JSON list of N, CA and C in Angstrom, two decimals:
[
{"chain": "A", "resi": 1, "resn": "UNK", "atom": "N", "xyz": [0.85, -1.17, 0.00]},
{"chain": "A", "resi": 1, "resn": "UNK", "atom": "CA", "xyz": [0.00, 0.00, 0.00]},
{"chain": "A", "resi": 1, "resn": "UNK", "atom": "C", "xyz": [0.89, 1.23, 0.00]},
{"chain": "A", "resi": 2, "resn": "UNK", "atom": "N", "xyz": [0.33, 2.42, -1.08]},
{"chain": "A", "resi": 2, "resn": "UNK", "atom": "CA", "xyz": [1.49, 3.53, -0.99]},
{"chain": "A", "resi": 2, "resn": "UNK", "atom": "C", "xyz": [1.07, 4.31, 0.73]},
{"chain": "A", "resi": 3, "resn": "UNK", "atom": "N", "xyz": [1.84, 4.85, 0.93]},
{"chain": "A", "resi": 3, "resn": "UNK", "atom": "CA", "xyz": [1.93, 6.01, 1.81]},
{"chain": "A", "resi": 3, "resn": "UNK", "atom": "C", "xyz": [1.14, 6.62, 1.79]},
{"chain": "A", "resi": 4, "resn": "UNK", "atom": "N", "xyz": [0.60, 7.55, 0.71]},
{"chain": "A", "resi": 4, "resn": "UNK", "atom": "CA", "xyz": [-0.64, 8.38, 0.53]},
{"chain": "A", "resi": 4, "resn": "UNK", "atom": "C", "xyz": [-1.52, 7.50, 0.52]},
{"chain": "A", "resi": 5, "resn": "UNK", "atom": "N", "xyz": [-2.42, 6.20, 0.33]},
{"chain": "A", "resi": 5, "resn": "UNK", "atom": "CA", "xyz": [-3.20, 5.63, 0.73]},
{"chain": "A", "resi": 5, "resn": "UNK", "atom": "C", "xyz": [-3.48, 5.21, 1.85]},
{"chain": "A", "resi": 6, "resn": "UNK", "atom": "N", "xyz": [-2.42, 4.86, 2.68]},
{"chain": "A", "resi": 6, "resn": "UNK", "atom": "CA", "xyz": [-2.15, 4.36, 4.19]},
{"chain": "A", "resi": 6, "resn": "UNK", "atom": "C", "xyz": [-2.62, 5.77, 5.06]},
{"chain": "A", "resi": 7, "resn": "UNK", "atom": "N", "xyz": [-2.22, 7.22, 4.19]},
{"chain": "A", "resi": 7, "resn": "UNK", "atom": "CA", "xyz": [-2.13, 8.25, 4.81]},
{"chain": "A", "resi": 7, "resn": "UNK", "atom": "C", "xyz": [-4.08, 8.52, 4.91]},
{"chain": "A", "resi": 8, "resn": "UNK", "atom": "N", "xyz": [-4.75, 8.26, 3.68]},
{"chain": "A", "resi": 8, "resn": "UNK", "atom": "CA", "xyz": [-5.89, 8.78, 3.18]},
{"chain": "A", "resi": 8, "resn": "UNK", "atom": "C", "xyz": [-6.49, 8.01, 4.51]},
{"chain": "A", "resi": 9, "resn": "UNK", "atom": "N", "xyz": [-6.35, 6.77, 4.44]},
{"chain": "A", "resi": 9, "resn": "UNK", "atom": "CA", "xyz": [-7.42, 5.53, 5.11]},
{"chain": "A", "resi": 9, "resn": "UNK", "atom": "C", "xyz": [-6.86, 6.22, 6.11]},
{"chain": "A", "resi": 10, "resn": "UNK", "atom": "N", "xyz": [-5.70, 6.27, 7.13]},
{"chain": "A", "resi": 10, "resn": "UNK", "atom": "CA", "xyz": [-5.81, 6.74, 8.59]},
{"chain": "A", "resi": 10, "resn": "UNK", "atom": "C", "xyz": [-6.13, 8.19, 8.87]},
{"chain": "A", "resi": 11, "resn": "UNK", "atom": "N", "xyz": [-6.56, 8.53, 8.04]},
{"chain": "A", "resi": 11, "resn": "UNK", "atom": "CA", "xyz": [-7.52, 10.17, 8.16]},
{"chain": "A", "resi": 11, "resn": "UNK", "atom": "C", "xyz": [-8.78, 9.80, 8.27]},
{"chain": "A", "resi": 12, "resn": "UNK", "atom": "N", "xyz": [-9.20, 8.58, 7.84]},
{"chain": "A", "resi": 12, "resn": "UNK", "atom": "CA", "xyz": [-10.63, 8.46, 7.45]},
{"chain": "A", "resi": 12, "resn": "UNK", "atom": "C", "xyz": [-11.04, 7.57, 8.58]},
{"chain": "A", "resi": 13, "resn": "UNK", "atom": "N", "xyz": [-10.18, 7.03, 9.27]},
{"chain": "A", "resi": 13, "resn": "UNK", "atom": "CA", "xyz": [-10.55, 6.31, 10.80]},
{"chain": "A", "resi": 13, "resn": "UNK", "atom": "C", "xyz": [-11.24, 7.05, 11.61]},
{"chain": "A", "resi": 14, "resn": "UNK", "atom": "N", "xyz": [-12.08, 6.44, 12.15]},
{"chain": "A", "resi": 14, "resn": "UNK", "atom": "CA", "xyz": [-13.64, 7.06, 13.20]},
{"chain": "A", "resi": 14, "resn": "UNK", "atom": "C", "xyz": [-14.36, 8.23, 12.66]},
{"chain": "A", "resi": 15, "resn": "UNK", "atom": "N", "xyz": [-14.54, 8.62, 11.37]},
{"chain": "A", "resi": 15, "resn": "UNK", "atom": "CA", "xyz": [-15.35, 9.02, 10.62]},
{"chain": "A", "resi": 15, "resn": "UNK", "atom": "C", "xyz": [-16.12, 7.95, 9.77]},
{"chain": "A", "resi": 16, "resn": "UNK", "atom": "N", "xyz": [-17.61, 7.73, 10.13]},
{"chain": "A", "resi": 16, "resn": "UNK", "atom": "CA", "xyz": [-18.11, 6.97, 9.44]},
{"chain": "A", "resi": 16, "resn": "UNK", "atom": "C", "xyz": [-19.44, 7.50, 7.82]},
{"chain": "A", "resi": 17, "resn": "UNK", "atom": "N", "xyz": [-19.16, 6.23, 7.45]},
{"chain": "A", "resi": 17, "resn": "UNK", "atom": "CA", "xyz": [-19.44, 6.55, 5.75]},
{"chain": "A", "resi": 17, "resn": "UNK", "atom": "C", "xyz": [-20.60, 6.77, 5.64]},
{"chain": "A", "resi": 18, "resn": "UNK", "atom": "N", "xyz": [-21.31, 7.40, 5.22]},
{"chain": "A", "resi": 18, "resn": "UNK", "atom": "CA", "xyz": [-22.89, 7.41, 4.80]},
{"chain": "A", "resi": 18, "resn": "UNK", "atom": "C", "xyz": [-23.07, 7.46, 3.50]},
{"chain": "A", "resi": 19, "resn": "UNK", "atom": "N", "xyz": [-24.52, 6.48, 3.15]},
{"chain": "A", "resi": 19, "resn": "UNK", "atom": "CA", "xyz": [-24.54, 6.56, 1.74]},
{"chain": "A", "resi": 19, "resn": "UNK", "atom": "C", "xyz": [-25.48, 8.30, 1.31]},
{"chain": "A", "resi": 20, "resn": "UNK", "atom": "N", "xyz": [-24.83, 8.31, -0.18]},
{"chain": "A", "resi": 20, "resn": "UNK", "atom": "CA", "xyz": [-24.95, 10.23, -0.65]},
{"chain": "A", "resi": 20, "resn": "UNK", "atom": "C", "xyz": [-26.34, 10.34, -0.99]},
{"chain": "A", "resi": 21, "resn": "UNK", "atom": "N", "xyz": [-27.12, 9.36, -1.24]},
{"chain": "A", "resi": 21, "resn": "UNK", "atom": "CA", "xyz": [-28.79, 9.37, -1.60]},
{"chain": "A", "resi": 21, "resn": "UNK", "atom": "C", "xyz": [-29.57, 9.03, -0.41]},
{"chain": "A", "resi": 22, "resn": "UNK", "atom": "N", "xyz": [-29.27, 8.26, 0.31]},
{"chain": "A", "resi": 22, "resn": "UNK", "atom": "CA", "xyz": [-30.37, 7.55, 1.36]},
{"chain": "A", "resi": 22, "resn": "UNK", "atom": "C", "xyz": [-30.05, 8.22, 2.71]},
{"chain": "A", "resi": 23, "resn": "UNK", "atom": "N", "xyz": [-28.74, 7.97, 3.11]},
{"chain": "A", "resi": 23, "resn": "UNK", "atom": "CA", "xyz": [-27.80, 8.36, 4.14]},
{"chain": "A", "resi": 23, "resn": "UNK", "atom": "C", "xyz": [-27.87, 7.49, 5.21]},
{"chain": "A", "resi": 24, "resn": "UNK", "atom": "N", "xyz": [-27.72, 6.25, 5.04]},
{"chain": "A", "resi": 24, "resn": "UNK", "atom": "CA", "xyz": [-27.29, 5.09, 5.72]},
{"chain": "A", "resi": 24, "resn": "UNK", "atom": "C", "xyz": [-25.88, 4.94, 5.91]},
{"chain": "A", "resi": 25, "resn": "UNK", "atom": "N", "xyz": [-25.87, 4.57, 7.22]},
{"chain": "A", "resi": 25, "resn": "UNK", "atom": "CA", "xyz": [-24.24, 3.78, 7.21]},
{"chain": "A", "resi": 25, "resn": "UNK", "atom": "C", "xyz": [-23.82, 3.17, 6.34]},
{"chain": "A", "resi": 26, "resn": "UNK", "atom": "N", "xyz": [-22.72, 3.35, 5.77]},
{"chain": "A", "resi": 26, "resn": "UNK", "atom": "CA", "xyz": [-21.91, 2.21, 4.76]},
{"chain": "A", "resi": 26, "resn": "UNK", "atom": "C", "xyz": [-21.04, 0.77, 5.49]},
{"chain": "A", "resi": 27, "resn": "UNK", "atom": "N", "xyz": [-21.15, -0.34, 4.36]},
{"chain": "A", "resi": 27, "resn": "UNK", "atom": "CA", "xyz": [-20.15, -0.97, 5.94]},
{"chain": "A", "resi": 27, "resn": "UNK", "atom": "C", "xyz": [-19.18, -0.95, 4.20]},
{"chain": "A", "resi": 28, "resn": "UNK", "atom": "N", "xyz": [-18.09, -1.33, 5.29]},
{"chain": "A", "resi": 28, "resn": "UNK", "atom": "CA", "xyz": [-16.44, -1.20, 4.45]},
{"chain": "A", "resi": 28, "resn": "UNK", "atom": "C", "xyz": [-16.62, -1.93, 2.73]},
{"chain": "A", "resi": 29, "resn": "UNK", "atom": "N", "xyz": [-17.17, -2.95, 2.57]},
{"chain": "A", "resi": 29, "resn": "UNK", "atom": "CA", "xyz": [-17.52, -3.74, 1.37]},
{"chain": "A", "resi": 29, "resn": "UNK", "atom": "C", "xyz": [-18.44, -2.96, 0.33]},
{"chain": "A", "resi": 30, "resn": "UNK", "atom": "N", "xyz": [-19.70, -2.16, 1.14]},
{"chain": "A", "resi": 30, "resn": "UNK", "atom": "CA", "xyz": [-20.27, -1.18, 0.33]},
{"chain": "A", "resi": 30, "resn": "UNK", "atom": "C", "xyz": [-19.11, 0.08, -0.09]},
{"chain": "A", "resi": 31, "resn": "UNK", "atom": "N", "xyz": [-18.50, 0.52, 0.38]},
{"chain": "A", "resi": 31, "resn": "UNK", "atom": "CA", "xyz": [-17.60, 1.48, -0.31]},
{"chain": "A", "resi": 31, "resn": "UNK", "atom": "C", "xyz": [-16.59, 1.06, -1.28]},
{"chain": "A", "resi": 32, "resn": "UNK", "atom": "N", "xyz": [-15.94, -0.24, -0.74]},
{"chain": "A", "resi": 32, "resn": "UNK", "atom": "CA", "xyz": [-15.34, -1.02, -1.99]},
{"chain": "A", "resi": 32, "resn": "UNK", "atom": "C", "xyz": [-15.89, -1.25, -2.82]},
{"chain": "A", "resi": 33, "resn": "UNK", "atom": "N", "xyz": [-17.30, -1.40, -2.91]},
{"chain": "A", "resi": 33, "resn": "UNK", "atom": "CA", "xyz": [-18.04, -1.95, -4.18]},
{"chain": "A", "resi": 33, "resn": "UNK", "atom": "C", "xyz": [-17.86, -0.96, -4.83]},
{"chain": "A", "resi": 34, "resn": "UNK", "atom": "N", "xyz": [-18.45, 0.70, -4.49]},
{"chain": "A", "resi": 34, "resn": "UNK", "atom": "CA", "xyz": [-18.34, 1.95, -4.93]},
{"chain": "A", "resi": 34, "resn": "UNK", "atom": "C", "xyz": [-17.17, 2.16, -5.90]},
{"chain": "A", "resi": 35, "resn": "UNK", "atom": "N", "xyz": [-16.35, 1.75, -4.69]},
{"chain": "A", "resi": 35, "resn": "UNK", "atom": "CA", "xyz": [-14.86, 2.16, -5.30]},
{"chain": "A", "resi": 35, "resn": "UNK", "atom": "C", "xyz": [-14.46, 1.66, -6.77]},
{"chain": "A", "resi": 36, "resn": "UNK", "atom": "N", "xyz": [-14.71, 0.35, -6.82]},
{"chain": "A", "resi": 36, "resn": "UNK", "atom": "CA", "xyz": [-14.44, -0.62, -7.43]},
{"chain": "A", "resi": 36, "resn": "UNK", "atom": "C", "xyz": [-15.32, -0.33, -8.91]},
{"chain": "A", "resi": 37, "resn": "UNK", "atom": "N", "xyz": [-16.46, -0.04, -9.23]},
{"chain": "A", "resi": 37, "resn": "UNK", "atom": "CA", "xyz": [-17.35, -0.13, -9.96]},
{"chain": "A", "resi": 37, "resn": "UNK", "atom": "C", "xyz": [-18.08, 1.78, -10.27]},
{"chain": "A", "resi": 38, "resn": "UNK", "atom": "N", "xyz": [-17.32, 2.04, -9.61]},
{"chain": "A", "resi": 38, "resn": "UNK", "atom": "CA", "xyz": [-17.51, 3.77, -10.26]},
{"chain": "A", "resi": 38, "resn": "UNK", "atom": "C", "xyz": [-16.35, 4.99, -9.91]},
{"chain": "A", "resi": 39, "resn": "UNK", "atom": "N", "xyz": [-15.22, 5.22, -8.73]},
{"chain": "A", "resi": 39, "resn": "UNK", "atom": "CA", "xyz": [-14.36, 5.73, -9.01]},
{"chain": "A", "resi": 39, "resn": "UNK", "atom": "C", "xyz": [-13.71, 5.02, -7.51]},
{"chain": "A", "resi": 40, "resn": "UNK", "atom": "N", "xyz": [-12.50, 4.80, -7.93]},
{"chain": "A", "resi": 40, "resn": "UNK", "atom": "CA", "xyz": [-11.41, 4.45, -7.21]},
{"chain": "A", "resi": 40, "resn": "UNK", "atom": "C", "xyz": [-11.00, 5.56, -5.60]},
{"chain": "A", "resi": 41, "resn": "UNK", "atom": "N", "xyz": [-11.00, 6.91, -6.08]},
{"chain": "A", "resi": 41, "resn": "UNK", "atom": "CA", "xyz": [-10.67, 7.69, -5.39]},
{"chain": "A", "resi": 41, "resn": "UNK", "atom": "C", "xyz": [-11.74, 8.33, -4.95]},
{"chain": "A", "resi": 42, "resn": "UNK", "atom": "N", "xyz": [-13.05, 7.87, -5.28]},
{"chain": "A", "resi": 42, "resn": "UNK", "atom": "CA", "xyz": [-14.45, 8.82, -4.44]},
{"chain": "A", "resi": 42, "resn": "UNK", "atom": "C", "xyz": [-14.15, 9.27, -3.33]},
{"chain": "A", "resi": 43, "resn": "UNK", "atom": "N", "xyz": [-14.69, 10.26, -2.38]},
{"chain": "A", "resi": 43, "resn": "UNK", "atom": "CA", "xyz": [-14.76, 10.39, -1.35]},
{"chain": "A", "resi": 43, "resn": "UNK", "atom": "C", "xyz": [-16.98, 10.47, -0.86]},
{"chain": "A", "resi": 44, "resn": "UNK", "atom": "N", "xyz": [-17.44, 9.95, -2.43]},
{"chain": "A", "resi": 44, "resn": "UNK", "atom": "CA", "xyz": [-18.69, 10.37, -1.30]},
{"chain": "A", "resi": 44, "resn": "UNK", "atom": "C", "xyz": [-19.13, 8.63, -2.15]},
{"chain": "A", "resi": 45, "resn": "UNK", "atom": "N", "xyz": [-20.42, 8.45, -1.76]},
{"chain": "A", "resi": 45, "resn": "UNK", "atom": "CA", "xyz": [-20.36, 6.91, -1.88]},
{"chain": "A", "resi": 45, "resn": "UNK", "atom": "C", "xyz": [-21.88, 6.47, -1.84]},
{"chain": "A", "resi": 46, "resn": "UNK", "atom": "N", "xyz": [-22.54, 5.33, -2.48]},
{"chain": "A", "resi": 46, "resn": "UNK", "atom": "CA", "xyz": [-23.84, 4.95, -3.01]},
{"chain": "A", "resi": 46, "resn": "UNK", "atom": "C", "xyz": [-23.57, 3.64, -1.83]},
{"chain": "A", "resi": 47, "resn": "UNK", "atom": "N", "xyz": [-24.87, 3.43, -0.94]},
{"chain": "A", "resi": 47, "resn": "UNK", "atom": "CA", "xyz": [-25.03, 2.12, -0.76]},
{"chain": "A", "resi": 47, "resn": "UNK", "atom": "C", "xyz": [-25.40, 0.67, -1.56]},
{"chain": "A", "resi": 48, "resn": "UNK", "atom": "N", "xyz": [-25.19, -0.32, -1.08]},
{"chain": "A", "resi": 48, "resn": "UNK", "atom": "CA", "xyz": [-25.67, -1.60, -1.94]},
{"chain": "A", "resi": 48, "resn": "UNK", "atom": "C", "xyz": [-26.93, -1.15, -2.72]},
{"chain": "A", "resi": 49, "resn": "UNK", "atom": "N", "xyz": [-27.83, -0.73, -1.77]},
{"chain": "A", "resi": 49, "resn": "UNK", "atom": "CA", "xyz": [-29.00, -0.62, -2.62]},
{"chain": "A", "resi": 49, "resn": "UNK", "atom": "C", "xyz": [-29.38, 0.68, -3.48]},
{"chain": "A", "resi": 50, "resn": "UNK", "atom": "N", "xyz": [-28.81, 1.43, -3.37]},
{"chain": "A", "resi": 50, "resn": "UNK", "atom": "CA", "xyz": [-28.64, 2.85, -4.48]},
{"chain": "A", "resi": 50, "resn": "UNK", "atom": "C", "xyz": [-27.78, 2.33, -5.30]},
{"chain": "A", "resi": 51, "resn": "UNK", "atom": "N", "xyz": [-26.76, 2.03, -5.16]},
{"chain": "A", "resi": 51, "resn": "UNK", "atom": "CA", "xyz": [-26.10, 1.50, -6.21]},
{"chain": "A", "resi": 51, "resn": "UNK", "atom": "C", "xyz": [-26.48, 0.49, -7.49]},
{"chain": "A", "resi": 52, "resn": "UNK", "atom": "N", "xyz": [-27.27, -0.77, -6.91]},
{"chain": "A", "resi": 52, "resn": "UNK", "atom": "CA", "xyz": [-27.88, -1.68, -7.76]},
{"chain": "A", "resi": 52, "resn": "UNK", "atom": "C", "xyz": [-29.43, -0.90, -8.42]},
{"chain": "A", "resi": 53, "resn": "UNK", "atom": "N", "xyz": [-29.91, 0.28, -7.65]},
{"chain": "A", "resi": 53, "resn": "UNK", "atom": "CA", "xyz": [-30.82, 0.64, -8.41]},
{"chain": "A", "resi": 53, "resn": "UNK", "atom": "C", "xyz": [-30.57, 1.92, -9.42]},
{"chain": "A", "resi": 54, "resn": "UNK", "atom": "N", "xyz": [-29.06, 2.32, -9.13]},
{"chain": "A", "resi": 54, "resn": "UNK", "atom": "CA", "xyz": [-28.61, 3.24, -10.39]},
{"chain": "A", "resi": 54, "resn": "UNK", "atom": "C", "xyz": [-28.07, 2.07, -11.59]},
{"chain": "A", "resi": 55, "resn": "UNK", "atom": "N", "xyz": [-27.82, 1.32, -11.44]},
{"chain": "A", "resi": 55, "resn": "UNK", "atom": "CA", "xyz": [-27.45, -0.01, -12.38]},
{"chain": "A", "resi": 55, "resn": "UNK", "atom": "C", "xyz": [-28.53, -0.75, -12.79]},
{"chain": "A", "resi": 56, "resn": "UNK", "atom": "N", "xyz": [-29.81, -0.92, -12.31]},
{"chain": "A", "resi": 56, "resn": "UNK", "atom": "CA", "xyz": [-31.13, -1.37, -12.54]},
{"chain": "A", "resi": 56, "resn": "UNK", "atom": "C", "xyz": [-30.83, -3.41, -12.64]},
{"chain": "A", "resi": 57, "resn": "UNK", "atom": "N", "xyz": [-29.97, -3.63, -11.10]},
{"chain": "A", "resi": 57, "resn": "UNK", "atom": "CA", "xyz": [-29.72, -4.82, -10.99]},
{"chain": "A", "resi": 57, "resn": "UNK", "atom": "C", "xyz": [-30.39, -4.81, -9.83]},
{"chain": "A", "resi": 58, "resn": "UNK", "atom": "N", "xyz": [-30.45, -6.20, -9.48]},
{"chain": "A", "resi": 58, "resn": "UNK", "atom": "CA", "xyz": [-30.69, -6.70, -7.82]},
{"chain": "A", "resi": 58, "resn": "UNK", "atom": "C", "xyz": [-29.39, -6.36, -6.75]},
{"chain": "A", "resi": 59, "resn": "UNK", "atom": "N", "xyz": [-29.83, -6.23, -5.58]},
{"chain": "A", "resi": 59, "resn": "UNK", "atom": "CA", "xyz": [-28.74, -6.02, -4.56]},
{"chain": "A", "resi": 59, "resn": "UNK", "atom": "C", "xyz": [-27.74, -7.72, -4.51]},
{"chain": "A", "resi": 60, "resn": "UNK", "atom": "N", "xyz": [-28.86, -8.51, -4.83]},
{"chain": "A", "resi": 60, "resn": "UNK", "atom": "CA", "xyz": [-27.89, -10.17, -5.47]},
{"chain": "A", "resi": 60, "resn": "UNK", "atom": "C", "xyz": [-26.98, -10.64, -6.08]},
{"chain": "A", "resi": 61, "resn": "UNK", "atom": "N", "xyz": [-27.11, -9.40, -7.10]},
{"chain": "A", "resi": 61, "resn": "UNK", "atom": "CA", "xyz": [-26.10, -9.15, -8.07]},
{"chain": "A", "resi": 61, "resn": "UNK", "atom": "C", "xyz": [-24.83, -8.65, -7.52]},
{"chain": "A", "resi": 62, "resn": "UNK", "atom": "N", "xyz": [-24.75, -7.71, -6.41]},
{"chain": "A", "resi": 62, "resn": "UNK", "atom": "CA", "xyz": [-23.61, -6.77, -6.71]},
{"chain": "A", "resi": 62, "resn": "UNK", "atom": "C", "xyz": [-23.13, -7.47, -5.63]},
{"chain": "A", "resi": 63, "resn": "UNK", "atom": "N", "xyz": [-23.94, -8.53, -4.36]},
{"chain": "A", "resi": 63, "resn": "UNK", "atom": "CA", "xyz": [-23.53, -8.86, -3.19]},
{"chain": "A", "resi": 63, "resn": "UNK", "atom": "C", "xyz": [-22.08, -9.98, -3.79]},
{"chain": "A", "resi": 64, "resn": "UNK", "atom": "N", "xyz": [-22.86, -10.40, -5.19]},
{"chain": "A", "resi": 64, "resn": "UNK", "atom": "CA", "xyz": [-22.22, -11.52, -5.53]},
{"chain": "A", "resi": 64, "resn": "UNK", "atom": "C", "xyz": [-20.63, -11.38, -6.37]},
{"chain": "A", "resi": 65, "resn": "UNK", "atom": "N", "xyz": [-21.19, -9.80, -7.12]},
{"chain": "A", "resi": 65, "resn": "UNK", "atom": "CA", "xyz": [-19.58, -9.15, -7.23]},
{"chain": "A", "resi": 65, "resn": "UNK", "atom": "C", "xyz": [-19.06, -8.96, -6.37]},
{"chain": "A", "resi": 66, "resn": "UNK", "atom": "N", "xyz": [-19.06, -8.77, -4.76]},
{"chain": "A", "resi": 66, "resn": "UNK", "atom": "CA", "xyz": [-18.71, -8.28, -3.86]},
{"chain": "A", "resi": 66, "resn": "UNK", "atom": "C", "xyz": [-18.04, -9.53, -3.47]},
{"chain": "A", "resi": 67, "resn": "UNK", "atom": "N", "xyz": [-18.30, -10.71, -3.12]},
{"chain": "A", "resi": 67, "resn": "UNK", "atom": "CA", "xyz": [-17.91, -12.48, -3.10]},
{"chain": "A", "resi": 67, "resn": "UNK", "atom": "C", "xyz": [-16.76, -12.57, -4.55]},
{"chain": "A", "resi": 68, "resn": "UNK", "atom": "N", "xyz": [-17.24, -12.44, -5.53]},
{"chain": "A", "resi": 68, "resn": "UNK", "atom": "CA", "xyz": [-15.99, -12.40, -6.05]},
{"chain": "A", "resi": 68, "resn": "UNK", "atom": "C", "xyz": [-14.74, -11.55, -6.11]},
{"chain": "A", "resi": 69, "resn": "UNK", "atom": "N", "xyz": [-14.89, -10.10, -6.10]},
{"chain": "A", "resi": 69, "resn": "UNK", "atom": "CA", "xyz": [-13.90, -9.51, -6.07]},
{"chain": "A", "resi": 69, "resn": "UNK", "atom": "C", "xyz": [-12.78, -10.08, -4.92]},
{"chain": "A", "resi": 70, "resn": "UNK", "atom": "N", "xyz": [-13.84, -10.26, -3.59]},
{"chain": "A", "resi": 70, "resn": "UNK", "atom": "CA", "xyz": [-12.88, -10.90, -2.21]},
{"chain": "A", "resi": 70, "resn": "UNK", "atom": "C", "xyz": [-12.09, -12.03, -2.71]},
{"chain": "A", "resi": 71, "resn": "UNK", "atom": "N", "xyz": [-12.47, -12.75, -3.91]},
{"chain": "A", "resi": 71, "resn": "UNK", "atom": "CA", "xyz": [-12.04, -14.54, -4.13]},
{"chain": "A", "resi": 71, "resn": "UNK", "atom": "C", "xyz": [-10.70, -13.81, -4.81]},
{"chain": "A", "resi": 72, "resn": "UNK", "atom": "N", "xyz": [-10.95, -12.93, -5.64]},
{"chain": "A", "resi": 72, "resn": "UNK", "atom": "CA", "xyz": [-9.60, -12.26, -6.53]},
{"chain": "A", "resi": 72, "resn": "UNK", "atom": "C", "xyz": [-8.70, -11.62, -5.66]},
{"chain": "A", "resi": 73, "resn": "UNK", "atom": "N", "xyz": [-9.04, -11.20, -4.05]},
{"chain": "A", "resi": 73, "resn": "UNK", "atom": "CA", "xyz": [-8.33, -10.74, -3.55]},
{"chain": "A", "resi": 73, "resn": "UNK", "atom": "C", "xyz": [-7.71, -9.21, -3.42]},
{"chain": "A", "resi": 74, "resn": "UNK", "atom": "N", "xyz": [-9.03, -8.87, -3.94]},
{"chain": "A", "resi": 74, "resn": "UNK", "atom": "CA", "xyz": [-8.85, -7.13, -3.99]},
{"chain": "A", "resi": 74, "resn": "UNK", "atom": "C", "xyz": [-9.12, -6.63, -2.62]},
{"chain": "A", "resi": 75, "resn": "UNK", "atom": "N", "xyz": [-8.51, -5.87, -1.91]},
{"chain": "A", "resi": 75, "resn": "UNK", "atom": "CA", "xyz": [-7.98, -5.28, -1.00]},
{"chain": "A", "resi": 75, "resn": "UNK", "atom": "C", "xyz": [-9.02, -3.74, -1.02]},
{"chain": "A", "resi": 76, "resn": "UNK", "atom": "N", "xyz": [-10.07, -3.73, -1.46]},
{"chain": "A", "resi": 76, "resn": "UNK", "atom": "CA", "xyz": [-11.24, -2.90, -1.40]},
{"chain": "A", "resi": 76, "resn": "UNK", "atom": "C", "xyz": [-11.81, -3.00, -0.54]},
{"chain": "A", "resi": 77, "resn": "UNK", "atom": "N", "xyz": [-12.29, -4.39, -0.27]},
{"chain": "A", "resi": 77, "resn": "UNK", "atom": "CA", "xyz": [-13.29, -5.46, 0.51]},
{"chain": "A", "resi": 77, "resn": "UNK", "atom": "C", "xyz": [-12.59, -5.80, 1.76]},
{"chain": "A", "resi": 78, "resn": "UNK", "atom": "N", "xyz": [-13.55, -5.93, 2.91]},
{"chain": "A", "resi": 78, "resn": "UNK", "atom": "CA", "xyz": [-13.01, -6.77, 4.24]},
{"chain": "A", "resi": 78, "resn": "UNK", "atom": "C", "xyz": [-12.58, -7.93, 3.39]},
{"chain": "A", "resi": 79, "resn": "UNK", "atom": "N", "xyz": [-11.44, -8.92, 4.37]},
{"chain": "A", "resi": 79, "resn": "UNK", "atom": "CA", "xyz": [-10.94, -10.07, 3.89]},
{"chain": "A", "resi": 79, "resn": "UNK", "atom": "C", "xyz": [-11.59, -10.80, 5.35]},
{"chain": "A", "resi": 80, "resn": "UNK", "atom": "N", "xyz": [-12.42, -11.70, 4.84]},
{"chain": "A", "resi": 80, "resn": "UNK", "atom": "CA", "xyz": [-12.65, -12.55, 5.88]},
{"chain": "A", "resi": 80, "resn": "UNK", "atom": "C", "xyz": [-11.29, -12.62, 7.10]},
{"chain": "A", "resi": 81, "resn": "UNK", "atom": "N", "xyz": [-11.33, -12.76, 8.54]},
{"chain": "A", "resi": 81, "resn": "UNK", "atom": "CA", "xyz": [-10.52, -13.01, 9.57]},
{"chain": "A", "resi": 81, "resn": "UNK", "atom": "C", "xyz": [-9.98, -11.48, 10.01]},
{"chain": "A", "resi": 82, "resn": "UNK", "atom": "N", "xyz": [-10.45, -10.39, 9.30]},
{"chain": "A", "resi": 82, "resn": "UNK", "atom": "CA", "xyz": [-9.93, -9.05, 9.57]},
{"chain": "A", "resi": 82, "resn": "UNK", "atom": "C", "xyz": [-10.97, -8.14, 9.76]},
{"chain": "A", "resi": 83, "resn": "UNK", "atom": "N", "xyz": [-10.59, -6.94, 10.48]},
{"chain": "A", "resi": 83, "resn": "UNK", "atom": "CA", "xyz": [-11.68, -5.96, 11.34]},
{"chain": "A", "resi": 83, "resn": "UNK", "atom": "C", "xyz": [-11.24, -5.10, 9.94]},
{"chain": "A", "resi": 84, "resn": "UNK", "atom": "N", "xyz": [-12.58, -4.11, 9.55]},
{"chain": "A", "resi": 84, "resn": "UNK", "atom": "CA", "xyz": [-12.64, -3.02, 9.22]},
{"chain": "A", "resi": 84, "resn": "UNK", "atom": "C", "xyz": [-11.61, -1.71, 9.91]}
]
């Protein structure tokens, strides 16, 4: 991980995420999804379910991109055995 990312994420510790349409808590996997599937460097962010209904998919769908991206090992997503 660069420095400026290590730097970004420990700025962003105990500030929590809300989604930009609904304004629900985000949990860590919903912002990776974000990240992952509309900009890398966002700072504002769509929940599961705003997200799959700006895409006009099921929340099934994206839960299930969300299961794979983790299998590929992208570092977006909680990794099973680790805290947010």
């Amino acid at each position: 991980m660069s420095d400026e990312i290590a730097a970004q994420e420990s700025d962003a510790v105990g500030r929590e995420k809300r989604c930009r349409n609904c304004g629900r808590t985000l949990t860590r996997d919903e912002v990776g999804l974000y990240k992952k599937l509309f900009n890398r460097a966002a700072d504002s962010f769509l929940c599961i379910s705003c997200s799959a209904e700006y895409f006009g998919v099921g929340t099934r769908l994206l839960e299930e991109k969300i299961r794979q991206f983790k299998e590929m090992g992208c570092t977006l997503f909680e990794q099973q055995g680790t805290s947010p």
